[in-house]
XYZ file of C-alpha atoms in Angstrom:
384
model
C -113.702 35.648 303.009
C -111.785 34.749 299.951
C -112.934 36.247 296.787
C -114.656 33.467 294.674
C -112.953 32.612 291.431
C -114.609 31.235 288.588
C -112.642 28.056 287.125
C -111.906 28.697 283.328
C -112.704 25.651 281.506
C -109.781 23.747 280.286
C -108.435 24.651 276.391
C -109.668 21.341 274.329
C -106.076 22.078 272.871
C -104.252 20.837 276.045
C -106.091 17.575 276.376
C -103.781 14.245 275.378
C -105.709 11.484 275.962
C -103.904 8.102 276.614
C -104.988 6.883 272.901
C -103.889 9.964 271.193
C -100.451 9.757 273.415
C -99.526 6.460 272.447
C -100.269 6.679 268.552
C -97.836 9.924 268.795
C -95.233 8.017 270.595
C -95.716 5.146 268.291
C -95.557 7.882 265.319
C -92.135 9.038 266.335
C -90.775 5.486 266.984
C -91.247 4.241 263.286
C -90.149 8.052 262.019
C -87.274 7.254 263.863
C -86.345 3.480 262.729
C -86.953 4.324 259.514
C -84.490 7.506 259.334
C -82.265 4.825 261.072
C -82.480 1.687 258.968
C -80.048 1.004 256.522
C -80.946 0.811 252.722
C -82.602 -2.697 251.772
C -80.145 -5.032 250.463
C -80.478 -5.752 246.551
C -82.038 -9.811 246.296
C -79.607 -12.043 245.632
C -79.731 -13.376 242.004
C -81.180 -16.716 241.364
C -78.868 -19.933 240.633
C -79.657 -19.547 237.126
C -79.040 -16.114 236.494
C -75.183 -16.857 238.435
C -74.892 -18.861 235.631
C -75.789 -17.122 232.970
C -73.521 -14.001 233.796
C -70.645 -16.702 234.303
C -71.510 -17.832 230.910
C -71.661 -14.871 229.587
C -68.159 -13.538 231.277
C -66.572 -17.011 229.800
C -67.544 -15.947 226.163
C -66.794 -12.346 226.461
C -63.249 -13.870 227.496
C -63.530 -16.101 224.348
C -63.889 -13.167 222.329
C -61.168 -11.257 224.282
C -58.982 -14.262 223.804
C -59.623 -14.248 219.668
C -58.453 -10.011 219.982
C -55.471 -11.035 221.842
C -54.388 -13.684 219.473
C -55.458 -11.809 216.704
C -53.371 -8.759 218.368
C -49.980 -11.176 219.019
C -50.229 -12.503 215.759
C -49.957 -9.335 214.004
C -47.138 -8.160 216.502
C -44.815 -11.339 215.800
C -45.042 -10.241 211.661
C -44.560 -6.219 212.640
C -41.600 -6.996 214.833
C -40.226 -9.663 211.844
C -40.823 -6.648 209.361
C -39.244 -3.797 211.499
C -36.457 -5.550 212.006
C -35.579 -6.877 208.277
C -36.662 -2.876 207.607
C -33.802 -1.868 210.431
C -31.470 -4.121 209.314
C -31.994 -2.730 205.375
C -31.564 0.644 206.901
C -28.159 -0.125 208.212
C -27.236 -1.788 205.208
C -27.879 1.246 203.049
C -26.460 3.704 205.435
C -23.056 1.865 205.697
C -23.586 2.274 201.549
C -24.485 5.950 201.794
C -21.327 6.762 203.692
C -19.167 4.993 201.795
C -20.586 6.774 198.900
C -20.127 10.012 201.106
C -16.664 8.778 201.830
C -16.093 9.122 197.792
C -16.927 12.121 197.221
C -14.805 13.363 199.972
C -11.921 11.865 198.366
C -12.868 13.785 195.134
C -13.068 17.092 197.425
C -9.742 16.547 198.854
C -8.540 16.194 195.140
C -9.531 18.910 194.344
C -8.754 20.977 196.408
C -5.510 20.416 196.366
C -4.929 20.645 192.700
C -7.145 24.829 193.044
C -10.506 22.802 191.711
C -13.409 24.066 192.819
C -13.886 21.857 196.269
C -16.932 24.090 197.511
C -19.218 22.496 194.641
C -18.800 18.909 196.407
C -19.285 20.294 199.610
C -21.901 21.579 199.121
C -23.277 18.262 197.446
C -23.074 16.770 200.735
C -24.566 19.439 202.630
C -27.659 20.100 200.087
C -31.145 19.033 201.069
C -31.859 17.955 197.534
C -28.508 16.632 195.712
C -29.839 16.039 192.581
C -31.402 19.632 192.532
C -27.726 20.048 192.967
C -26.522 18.588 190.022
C -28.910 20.169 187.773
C -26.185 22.953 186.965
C -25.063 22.039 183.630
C -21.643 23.440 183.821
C -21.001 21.567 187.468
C -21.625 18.206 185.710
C -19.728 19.668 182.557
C -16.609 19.764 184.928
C -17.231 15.923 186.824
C -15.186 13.140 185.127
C -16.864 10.127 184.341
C -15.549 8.410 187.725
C -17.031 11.682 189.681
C -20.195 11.510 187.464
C -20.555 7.575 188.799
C -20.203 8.700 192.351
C -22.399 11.434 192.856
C -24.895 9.224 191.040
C -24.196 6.477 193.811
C -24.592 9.162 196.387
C -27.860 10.520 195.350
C -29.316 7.131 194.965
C -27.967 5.669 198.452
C -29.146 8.640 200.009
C -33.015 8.884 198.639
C -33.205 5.666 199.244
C -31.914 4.964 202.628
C -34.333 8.473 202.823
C -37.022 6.198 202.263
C -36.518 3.061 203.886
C -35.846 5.172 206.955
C -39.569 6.674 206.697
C -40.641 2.699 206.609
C -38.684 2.219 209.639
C -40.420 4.505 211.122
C -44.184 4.020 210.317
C -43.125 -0.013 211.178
C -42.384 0.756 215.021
C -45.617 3.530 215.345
C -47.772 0.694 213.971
C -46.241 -2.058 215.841
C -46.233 0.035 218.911
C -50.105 0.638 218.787
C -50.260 -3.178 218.245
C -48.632 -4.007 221.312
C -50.979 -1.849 222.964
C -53.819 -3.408 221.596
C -52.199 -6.831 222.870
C -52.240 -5.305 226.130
C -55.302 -4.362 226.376
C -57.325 -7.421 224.990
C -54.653 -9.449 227.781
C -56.116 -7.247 230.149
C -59.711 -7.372 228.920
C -59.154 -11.817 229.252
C -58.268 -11.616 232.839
C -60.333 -8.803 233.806
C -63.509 -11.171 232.007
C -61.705 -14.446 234.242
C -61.391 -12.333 237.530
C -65.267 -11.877 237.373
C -66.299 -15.266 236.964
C -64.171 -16.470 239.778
C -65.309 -14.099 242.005
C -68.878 -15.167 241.495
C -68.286 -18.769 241.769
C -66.670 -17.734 245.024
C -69.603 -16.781 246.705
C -71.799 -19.372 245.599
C -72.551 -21.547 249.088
C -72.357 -25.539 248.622
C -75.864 -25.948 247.566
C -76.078 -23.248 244.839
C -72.927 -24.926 243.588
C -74.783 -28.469 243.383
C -77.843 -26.858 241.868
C -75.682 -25.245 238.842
C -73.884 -28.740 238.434
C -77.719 -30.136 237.986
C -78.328 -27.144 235.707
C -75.003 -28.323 233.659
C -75.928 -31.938 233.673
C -79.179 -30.892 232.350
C -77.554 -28.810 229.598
C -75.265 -31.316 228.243
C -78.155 -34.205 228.321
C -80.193 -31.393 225.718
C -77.230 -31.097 223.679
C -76.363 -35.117 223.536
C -79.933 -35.806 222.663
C -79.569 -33.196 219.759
C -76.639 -34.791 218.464
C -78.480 -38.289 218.301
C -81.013 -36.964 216.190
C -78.490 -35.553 213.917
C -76.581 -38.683 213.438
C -79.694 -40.206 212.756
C -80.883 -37.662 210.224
C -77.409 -37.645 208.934
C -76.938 -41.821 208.980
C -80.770 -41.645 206.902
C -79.391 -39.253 204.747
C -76.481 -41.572 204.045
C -78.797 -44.621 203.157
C -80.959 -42.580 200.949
C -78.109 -41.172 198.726
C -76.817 -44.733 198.663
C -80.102 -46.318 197.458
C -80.189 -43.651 195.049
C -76.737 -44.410 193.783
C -77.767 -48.289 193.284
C -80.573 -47.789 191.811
C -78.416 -45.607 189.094
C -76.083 -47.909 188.413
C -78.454 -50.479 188.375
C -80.355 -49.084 185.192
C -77.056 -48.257 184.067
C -75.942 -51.530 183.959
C -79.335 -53.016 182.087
C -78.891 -50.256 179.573
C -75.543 -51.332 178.720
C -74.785 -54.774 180.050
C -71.789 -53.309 182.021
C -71.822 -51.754 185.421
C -70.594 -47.824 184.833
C -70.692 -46.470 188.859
C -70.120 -46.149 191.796
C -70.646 -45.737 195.095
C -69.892 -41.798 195.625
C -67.519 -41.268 198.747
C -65.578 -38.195 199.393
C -62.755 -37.140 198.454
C -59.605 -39.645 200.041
C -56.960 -36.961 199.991
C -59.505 -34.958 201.708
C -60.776 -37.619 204.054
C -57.253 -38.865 204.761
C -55.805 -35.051 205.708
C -59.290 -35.184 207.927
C -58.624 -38.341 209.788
C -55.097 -37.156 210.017
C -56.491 -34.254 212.296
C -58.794 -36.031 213.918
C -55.897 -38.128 215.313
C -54.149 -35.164 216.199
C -57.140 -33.811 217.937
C -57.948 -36.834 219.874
C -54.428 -36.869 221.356
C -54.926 -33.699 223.092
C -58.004 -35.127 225.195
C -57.169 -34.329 228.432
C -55.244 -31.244 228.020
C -55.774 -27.945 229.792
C -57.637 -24.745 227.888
C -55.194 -22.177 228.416
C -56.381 -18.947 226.211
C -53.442 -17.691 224.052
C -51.955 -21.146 224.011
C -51.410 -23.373 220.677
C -49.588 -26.229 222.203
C -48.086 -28.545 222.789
C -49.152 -28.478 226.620
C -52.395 -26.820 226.453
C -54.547 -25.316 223.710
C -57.484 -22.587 223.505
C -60.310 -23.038 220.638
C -58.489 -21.620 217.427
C -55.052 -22.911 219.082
C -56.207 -26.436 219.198
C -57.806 -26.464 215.605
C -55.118 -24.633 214.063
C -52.103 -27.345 215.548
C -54.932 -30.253 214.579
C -54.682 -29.323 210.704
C -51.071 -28.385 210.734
C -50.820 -32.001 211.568
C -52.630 -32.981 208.389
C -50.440 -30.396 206.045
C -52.742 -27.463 206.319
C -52.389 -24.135 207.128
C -54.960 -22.426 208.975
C -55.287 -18.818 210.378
C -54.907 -18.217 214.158
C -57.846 -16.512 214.652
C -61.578 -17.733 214.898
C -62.389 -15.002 213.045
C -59.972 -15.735 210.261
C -60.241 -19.429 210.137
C -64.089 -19.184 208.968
C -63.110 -17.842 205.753
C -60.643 -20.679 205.055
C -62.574 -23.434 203.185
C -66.221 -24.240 202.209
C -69.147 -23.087 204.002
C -71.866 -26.447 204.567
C -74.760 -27.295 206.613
C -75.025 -28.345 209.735
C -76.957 -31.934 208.171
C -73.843 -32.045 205.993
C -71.255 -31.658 208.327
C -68.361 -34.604 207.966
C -65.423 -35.635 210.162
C -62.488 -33.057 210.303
C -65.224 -29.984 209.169
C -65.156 -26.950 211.789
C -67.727 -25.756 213.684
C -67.564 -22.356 214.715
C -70.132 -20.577 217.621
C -71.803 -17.746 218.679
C -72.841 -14.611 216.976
C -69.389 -12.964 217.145
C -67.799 -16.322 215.778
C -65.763 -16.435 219.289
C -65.626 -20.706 219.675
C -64.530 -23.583 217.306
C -64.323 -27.026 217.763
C -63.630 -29.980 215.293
C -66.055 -32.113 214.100
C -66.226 -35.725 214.736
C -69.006 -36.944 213.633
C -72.491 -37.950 215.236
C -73.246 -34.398 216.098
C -70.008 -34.599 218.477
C -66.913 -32.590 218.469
C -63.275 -32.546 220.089
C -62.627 -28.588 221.298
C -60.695 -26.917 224.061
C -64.050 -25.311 225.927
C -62.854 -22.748 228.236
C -60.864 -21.901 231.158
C -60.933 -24.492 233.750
C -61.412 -27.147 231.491
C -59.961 -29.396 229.425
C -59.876 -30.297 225.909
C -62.666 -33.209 225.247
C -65.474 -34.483 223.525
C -68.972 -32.407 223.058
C -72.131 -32.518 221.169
C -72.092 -28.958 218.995
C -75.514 -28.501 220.306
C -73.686 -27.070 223.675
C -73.227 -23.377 222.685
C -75.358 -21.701 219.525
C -73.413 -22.669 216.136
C -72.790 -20.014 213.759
C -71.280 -22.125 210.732
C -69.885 -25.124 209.489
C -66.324 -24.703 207.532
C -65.076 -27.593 205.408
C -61.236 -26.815 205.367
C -59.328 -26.839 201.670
């Protein structure tokens, strides 16, 4: 008979019940997706923040444009400069050999005759010539002729010396302004690239909805203006009432009318309404930045050409042109005033009147008619 074995009750270790399987099986599936699964996708930005960033890149290129015309502004004087300071510099070294030309003469002579010809060589070789002529008994022996041509010599040669070191200093500085030029060119289409590439993406109905947000924007900004030209057309009546009423009790006083009716200024007005016209005639043209007409125009292009047209000189630059007149209020704001925008002064447009203004907006666009109440104003500039 077989030996009896005793079974050995199973190890509670060894047991997988189909439960316990399953949740481990389910365990490693999910481990497993999850090591595989690719990082979640950042959420796409809303309509309204696409707009804002292409806002935003549209003024940073503003204020790129403003460094670039700033930058070409100041290279067109440098290069005008360096060249008269070249041209001076051949001048006076065409003057300093001829003076060198002289005294060789005077070396030949005497040389020939048994004169001491080292001393004038030497003249021409020394580092300092007038150290030179120091020596008493060296000028004791020059006659009066040799006298006036070392003196021409030493003069021609300090100061073609000088204008030489000008010269010099002229093309380092306009060399670091060309590079500056370059890179605030770069910066514009760099800031351009951007904002195309995010208008790109946008699908047809993102597109409409930032149209609606624009639409929505420029209704804001008209309604603003309206309630300016309504504070300003109140403000008008009031100051004329006040003006009747003066001469009025001027008159009784003294039986004879002795006012008037203020008005501003007609030279003033008249240079105003002469670049108004101007502005009004570029309607329709393309904002291209750097430009300053006669095809296209950017901000500071467009105002700058519009009061050339009335006699006046203005800067190139935003930046510059807010320092050119007299700072007003927004309330007091007349026809032919600038209006300049943003913190970093980066836009300007021209007044019209009625809270409205002609300006060349941005790339894209063209120039036209706005209410100021579209971008933040920073100033009001009456030009003189």
């Amino acid at each position: 008979m077989a030996p009896h074995r005793k079974s050995r009750p199973p190890s509670s270790l060894g047991i997988r019940t189909p439960a316990i399987a399953t949740a481990a099986l389910t365990s490693v599936a999910l481990l497993s997706q999850t090591a595989d699964a690719s990082p979640a996708a950042e959420p796409r930005p809303s309509t309204e923040e696409v707009q804002k960033k292409i806002d935003d890149l549209y003024q940073q290129a503003g204020t790129a444009t403003e460094k670039y015309n700033a930058a070409k502004e100041k290279t067109t004087k440098q290069r005008k400069r360096v060249a008269t300071l070249l041209d001076d510099v051949a001048q006076r070294t065409e003057k300093l050999n001829s003076a060198r030309e002289a005294l060789g003469t005077f070396a030949a002579a005497q040389y020939r005759t048994g004169a001491s010809a080292p001393d004038t060589a030497s003249l021409l070789l020394a580092d300092n010539p007038q150290d030179y002529f120091d020596q008493t008994q060296l000028m004791n022996r020059l006659t009066a002729r040799q006298k006036q041509a070392v003196d021409e010599y030493v003069t021609q040669r300090a100061t073609t010396s000088k204008k030489r070191q000008e010269a010099s200093e002229g093309l380092e500085t306009l060399t670091t302004t060309q590079s500056t030029l370059k890179t605030s060119k770069a910066d514009v289409q760099r800031k351009l690239a951007e904002a195309r590439e995010l208008l790109s993406r946008l699908t047809a109905e993102e597109k409409a909805r930032l149209a609606a947000i624009e639409r929505k924007k420029q209704e804001e900004a008209r309604r603003k203006a309206d309630e300016l030209a309504r504070q300003q057309a109140a403000d008008a009546e009031r100051r004329r009432q006040e003006a009747v009423t003066q001469d009025t009790g001027a008159a009784a006083g003294s039986g004879t009318r002795t006012g008037s009716v203020p008005g501003s200024d007609s030279a003033s007005s008249t240079k105003a309404a002469k670049a108004l016209a101007f502005a009004r005639a570029q309607i329709g043209k393309p904002y291209v930045w750097g430009a300053s007409g006669p095809g296209s125009y950017d901000c500071s292009g467009l105002t700058q050409a519009a009061w050339k047209a009335a006699g006046v000189t203005l800067p190139r630059t935003t930046w510059d042109q807010v320092e050119t007149g007299t700072t007003v209020s927004v309330n007091n704001a007349q026809p032919g005033d600038l209006v300049f925008f943003y913190d970093d002064i980066s836009h300007v447009g021209i007044y019209i009147g009625d809270g409205m203004m002609i300006h060349a907006p941005k790339p894209g666009a063209y120039v036209r008619e706005e209410s100021i109440y579209y971008m933040p104003i920073h100033s009001v500039v009456r030009p003189g």
